[in-house]
PDB file of C-alpha atoms in Angstrom:
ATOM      1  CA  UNK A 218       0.000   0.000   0.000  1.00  0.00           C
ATOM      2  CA  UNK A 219       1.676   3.548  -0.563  1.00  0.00           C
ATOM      3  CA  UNK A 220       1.651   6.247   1.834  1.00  0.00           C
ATOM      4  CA  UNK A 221      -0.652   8.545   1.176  1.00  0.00           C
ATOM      5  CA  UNK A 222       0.632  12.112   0.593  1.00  0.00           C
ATOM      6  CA  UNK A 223      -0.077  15.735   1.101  1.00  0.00           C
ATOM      7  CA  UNK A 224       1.311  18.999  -0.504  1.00  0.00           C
ATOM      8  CA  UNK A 225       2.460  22.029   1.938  1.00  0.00           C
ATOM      9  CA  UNK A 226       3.811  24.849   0.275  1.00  0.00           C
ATOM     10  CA  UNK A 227       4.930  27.511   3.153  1.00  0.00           C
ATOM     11  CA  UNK A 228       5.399  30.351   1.369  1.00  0.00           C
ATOM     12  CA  UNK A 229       5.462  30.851  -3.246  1.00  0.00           C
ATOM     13  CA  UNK A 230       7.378  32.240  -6.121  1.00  0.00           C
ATOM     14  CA  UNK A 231      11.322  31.771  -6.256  1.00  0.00           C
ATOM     15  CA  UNK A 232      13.922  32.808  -8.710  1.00  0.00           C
ATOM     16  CA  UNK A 233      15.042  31.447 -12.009  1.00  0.00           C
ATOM     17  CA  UNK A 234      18.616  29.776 -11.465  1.00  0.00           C
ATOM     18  CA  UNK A 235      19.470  27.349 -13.761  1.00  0.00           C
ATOM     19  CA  UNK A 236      18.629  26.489 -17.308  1.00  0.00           C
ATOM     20  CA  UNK A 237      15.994  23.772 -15.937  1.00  0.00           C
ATOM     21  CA  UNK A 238      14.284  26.951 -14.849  1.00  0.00           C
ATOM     22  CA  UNK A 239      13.742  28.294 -18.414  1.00  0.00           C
ATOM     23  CA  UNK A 240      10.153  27.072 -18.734  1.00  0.00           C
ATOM     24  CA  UNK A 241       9.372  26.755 -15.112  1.00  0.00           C
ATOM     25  CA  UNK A 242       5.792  25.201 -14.864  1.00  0.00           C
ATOM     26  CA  UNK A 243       5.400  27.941 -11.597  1.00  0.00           C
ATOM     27  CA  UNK A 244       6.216  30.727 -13.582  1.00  0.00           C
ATOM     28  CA  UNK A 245       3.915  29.027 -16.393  1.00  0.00           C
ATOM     29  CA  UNK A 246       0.869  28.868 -14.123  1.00  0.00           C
ATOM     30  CA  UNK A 247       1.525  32.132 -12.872  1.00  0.00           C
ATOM     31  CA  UNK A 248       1.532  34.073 -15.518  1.00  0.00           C
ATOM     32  CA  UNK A 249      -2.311  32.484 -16.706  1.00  0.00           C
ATOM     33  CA  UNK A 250      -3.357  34.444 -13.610  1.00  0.00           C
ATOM     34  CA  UNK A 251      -0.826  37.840 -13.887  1.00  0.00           C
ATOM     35  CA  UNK A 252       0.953  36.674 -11.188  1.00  0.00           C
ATOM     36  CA  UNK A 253       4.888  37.708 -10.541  1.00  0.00           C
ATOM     37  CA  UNK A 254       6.375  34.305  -9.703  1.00  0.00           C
ATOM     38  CA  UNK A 255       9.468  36.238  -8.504  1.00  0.00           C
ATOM     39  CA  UNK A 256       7.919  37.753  -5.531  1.00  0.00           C
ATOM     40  CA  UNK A 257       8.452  34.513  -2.905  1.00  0.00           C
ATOM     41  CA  UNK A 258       5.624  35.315  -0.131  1.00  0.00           C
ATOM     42  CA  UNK A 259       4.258  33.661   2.602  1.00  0.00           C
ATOM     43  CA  UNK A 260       0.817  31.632   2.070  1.00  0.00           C
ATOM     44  CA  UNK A 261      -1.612  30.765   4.063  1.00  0.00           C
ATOM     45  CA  UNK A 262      -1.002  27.803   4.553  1.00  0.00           C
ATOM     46  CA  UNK A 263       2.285  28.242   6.283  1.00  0.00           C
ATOM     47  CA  UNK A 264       1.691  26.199   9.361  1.00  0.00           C
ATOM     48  CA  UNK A 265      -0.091  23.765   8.118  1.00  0.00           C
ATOM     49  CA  UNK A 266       1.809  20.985   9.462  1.00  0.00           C
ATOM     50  CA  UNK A 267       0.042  22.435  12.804  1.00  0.00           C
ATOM     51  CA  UNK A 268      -3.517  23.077  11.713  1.00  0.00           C
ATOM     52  CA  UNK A 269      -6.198  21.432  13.212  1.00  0.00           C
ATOM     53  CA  UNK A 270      -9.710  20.250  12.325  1.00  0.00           C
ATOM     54  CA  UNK A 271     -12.475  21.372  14.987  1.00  0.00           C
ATOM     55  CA  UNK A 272     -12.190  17.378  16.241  1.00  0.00           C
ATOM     56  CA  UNK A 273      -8.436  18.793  17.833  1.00  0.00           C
ATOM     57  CA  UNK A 274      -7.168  16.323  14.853  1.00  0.00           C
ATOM     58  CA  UNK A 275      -4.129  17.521  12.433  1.00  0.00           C
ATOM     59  CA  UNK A 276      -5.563  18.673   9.224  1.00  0.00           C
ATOM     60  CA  UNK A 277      -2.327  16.359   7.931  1.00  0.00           C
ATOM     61  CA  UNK A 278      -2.760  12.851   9.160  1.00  0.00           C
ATOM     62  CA  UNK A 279      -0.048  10.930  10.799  1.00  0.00           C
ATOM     63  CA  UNK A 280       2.047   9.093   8.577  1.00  0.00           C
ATOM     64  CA  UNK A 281       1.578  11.516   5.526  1.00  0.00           C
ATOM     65  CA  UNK A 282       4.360  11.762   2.677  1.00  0.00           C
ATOM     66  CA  UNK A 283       4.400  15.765   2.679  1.00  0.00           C
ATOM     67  CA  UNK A 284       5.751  17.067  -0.265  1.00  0.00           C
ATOM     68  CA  UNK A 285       7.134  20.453   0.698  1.00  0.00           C
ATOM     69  CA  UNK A 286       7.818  23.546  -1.035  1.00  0.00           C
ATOM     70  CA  UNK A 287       6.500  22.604  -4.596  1.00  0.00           C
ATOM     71  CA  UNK A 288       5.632  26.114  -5.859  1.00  0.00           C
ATOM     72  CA  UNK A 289       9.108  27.647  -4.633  1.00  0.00           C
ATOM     73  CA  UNK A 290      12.713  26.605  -3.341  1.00  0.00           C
ATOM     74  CA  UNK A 291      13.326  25.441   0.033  1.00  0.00           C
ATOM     75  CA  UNK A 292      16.450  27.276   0.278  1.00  0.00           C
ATOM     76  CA  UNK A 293      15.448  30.271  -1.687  1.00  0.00           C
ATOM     77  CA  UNK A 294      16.967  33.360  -0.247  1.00  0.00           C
ATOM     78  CA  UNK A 295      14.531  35.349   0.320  1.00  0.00           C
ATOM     79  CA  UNK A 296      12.863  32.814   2.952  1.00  0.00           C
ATOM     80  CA  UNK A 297      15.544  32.787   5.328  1.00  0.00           C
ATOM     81  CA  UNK A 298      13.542  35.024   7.887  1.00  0.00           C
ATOM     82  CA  UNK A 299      10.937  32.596   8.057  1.00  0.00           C
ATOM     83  CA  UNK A 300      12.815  29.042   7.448  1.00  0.00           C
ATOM     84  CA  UNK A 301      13.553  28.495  11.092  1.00  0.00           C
ATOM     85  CA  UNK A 302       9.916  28.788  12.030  1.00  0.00           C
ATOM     86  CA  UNK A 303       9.447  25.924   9.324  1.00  0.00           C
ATOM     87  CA  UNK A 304      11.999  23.724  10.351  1.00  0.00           C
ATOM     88  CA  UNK A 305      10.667  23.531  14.102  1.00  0.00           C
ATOM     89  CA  UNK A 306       7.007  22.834  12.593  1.00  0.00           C
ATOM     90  CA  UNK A 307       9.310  20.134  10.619  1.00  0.00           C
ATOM     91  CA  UNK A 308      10.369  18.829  14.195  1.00  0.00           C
ATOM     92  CA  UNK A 309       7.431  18.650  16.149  1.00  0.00           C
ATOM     93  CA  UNK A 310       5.628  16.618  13.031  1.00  0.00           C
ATOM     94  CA  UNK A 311       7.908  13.988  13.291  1.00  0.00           C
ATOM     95  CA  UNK A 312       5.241  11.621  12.661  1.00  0.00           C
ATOM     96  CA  UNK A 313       5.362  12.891   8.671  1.00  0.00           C
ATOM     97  CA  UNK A 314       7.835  12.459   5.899  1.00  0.00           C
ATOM     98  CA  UNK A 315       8.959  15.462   4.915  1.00  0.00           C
ATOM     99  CA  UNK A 316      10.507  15.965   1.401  1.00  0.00           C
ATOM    100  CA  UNK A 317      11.746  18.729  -1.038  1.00  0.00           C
ATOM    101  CA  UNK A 318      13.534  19.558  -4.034  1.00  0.00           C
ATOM    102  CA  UNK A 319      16.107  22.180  -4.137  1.00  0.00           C
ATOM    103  CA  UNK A 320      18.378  23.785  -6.949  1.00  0.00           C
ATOM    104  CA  UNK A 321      20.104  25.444  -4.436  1.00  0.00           C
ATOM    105  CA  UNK A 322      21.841  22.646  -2.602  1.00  0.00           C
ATOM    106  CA  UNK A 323      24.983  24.986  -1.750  1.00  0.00           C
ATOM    107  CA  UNK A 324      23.057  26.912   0.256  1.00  0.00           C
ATOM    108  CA  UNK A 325      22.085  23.826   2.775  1.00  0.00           C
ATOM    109  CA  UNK A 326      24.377  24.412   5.860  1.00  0.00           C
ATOM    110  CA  UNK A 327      23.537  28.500   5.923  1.00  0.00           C
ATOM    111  CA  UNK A 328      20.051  26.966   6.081  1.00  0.00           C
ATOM    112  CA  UNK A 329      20.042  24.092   8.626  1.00  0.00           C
ATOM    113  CA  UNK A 330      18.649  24.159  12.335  1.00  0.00           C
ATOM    114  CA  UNK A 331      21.377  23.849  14.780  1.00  0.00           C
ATOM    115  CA  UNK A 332      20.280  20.182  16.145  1.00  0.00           C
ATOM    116  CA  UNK A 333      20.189  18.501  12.723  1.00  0.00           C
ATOM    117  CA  UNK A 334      23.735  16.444  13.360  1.00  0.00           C
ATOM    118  CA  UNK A 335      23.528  14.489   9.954  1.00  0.00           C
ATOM    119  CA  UNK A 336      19.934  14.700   9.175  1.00  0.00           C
ATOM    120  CA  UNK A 337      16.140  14.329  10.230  1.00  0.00           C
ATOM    121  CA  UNK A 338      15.034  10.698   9.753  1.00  0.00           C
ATOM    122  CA  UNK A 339      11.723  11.791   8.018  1.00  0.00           C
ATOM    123  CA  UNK A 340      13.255  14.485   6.114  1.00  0.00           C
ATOM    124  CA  UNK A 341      14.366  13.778   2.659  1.00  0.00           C
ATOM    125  CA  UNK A 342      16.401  16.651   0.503  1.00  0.00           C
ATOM    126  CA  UNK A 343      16.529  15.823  -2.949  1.00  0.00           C
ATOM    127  CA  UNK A 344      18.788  17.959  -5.624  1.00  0.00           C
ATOM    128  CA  UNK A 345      17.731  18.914  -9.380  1.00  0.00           C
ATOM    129  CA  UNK A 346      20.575  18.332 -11.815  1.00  0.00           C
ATOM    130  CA  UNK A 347      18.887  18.734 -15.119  1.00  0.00           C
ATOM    131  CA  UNK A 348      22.282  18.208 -17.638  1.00  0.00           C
ATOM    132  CA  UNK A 349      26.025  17.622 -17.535  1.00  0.00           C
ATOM    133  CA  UNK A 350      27.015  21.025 -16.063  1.00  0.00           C
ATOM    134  CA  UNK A 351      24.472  21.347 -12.965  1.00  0.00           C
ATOM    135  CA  UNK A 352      25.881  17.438 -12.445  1.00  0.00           C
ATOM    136  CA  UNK A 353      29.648  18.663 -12.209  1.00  0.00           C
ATOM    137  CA  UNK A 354      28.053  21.456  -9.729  1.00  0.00           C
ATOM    138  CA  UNK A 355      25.655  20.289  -7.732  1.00  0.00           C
ATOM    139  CA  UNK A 356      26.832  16.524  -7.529  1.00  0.00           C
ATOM    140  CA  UNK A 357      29.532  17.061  -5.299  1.00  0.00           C
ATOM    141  CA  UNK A 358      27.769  19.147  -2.621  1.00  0.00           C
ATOM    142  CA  UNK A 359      25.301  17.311  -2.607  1.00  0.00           C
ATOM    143  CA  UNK A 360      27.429  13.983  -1.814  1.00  0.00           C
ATOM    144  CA  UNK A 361      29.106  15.848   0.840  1.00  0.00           C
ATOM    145  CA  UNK A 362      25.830  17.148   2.449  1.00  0.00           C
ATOM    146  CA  UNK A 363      24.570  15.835   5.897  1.00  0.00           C
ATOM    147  CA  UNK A 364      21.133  14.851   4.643  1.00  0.00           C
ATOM    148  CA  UNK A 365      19.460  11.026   5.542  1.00  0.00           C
ATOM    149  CA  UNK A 366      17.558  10.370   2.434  1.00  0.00           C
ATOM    150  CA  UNK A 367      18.733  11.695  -0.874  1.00  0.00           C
ATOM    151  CA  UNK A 368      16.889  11.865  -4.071  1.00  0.00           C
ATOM    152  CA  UNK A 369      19.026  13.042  -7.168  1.00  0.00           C
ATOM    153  CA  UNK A 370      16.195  14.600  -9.838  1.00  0.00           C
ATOM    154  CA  UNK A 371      17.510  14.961 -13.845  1.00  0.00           C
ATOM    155  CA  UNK A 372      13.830  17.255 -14.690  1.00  0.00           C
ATOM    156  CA  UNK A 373      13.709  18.628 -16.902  1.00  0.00           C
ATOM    157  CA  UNK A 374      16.499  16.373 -18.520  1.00  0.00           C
ATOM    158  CA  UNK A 375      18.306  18.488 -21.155  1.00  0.00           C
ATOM    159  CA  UNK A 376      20.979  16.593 -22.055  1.00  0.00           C
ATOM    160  CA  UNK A 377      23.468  13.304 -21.708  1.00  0.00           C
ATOM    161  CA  UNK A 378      24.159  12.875 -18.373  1.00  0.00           C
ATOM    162  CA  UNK A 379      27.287  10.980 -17.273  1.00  0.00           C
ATOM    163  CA  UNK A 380      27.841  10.719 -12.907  1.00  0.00           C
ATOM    164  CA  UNK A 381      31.491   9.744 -13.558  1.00  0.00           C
ATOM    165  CA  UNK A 382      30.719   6.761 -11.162  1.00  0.00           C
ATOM    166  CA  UNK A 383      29.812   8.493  -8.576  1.00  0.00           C
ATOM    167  CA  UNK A 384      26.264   6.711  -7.567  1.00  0.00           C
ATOM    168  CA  UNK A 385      26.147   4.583  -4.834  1.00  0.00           C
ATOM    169  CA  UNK A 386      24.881   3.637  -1.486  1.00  0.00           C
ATOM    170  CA  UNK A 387      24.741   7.158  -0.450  1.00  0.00           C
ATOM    171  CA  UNK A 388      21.614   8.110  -2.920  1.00  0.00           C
ATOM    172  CA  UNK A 389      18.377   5.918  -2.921  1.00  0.00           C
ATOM    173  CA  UNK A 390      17.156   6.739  -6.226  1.00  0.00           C
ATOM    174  CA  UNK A 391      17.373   9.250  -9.700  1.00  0.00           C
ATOM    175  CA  UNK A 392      14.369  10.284 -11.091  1.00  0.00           C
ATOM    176  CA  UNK A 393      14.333  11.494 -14.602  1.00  0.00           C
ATOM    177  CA  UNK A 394      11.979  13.018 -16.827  1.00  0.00           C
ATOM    178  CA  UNK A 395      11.032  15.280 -19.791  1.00  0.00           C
ATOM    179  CA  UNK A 396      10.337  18.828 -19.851  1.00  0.00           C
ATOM    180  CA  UNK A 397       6.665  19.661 -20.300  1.00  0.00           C
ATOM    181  CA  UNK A 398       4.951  22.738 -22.010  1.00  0.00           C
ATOM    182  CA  UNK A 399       4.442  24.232 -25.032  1.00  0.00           C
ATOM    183  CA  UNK A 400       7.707  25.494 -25.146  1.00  0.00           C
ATOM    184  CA  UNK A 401       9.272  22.316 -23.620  1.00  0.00           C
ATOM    185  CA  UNK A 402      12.804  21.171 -25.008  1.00  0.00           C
ATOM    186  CA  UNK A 403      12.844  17.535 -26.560  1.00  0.00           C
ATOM    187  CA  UNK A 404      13.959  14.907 -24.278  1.00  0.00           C
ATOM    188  CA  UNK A 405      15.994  12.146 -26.002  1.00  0.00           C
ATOM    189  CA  UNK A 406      15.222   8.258 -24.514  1.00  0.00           C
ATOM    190  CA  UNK A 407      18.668   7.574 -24.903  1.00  0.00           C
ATOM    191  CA  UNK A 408      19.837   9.536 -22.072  1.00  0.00           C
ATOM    192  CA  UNK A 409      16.813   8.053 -19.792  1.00  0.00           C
ATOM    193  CA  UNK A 410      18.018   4.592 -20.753  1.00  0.00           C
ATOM    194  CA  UNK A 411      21.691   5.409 -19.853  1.00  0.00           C
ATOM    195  CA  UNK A 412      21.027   6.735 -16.192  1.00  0.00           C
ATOM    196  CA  UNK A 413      19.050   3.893 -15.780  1.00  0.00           C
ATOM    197  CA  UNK A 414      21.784   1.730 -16.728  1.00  0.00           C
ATOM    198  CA  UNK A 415      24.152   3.759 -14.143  1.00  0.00           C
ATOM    199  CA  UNK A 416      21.831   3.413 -11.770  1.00  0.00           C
ATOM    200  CA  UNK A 417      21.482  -0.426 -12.499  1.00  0.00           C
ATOM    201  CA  UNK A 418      25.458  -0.662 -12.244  1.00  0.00           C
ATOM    202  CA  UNK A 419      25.314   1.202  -8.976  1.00  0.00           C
ATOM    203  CA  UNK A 420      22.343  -0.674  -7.429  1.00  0.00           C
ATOM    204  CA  UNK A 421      20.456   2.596  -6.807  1.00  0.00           C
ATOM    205  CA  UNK A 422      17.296   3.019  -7.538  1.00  0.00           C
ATOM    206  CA  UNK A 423      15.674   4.857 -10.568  1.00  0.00           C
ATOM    207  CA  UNK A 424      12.439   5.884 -11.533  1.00  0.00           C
ATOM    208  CA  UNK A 425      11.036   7.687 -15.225  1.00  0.00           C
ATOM    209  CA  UNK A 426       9.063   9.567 -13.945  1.00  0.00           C
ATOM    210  CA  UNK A 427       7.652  11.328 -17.192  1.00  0.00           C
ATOM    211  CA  UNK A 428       8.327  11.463 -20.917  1.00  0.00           C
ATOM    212  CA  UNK A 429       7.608  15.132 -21.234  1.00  0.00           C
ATOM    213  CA  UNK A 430       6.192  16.996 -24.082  1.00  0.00           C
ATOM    214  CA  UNK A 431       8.829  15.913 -27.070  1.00  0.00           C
ATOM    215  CA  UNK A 432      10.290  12.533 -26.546  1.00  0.00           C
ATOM    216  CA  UNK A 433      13.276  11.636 -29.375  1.00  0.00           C
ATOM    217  CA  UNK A 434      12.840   7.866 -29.368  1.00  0.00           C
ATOM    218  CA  UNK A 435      14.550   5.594 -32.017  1.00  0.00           C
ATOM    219  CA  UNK A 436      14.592   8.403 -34.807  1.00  0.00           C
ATOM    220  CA  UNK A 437      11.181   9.161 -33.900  1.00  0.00           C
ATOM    221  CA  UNK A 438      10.052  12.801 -32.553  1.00  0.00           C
ATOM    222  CA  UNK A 439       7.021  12.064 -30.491  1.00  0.00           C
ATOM    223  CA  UNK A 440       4.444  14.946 -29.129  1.00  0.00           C
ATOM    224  CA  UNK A 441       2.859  13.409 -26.293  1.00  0.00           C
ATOM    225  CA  UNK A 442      -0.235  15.606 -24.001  1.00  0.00           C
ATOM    226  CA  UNK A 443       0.193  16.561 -20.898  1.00  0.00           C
ATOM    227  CA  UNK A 444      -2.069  13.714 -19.861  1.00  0.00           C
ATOM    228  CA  UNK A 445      -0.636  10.917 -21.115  1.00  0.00           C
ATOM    229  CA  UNK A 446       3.286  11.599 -19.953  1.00  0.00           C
ATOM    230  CA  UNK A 447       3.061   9.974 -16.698  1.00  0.00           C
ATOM    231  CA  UNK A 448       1.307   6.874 -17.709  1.00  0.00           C
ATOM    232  CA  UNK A 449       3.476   6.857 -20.969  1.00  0.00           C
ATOM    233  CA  UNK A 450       6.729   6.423 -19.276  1.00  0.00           C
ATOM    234  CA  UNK A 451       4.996   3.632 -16.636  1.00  0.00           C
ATOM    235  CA  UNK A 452       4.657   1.764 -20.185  1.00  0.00           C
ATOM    236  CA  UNK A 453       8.141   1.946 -20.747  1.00  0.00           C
ATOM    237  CA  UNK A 454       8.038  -0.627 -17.871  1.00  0.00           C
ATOM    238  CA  UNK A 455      12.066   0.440 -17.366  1.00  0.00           C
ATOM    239  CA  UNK A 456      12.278   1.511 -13.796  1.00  0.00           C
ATOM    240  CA  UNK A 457      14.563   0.155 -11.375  1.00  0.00           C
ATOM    241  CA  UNK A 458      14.538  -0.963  -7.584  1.00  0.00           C
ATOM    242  CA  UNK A 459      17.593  -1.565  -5.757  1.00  0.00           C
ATOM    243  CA  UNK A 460      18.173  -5.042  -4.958  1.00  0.00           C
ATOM    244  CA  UNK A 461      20.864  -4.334  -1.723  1.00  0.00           C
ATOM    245  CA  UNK A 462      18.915  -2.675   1.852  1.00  0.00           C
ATOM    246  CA  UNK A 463      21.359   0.317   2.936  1.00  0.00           C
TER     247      UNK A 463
END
């Protein structure tokens, strides 16, 4: 059965910092509505984590996935007068699994709460390293970092990606994917099939998550809708668990 999950975004709006942010699907929304995805505010549903129905029940249910910070950056600067406040709602709910998806791993340890040692057990931090260069980057810090449960995410995947052997037992699983959008960039299978045979090599775990908009597959240019690119890369039937429990 798989844990059921909720989504808690604390505060909105971040800044673009890499190329995977060209065509970010936040700044895509946005901008339907006006909105100035740039301006990172608080929402109201900051505390969440702590909000109760009128039974004295959390509104979040014990043993939730909670995936954190999807319409902005963890570690975005401009949050830093309020991330401490976060982190300590983080604590108290350690009956949740926390997780969220930064671009801005070298910013972790200006960011961290003084008791977190080598990580929360139901926090996971996963990293965005979208092509070669953000790899060379971001793969080392992230390594290095003091964080429990890592999750390495190539989305949007924009090019060849080659982790110069450096998988292993200290990552549980890449997830890789297509860019979506009208203006997406075409994702070629080839690249999805070779970090899925790193990640076989390395015994870590890998998951496609999505095909994206343009999917380059044996010659063939492919426009797949927005509706069909999850359950179109479940067909590929090509994701990989890892045999060895770390």
């Amino acid at each position: 059965m798989s844990q059921k999950a909720s989504i808690w975004n604390p505060w909105h709006g971040c800044h673009k910092l890499s190329e995977g942010c060209r065509h970010c699907y936040v700044y895509r929304t946005d901008g339907k509505y006006g909105k100035d995805s740039s301006v990172v505010a608080k929402t109201e549903k900051f505390d969440l984590p702590l909000q109760q129905k009128k039974n004295k029940t959390y509104k979040i249910p014990s043993g939730n996935l909670v995936y954190t910070c999807f319409t902005s950056d963890f570690l975005v600067e401009d949050a830093d007068e309020w991330r401490a406040e976060v982190w300590e709602m983080i604590r108290t709910r350690r009956d949740l699994d926390f997780l969220f998806i930064t671009k801005r791993i070298d910013r972790l340890h200006e960011c961290l709460p003084d008791d977190w040692g080598d990580g929360y057990d139901h926090v996971t931090i996963c990293c965005t390293m979208e092509n070669q260069d953000r790899i060379d980057y971001r793969l080392p810090i992230y390594k290095a970092a003091p964080i429990k449960h890592k999750i390495i995410i190539c989305e949007p995947l924009l090019g060849p990606i080659d982790f110069r052997g450096e998988l292993g037992d200290w990552v549980e699983q890449v997830v890789a994917g297509g860019e979506s959008g009208k203006e997406a960039r075409i994702c070629n299978y080839d690249w999805v099939l070779d970090i899925r045979r790193q990640c076989m090599e390395a015994d870590v775990g890998f998951w496609f998550k999505q095909t994206g908009s343009y999917l380059l597959k044996e010659g063939c240019e492919y426009k797949i809708a927005r509706q069909f690119q999850h359950s179109q890369a479940r067909k590929a039937g090509i994701n990989y668990e890892r045999k060895k429990e770390k």
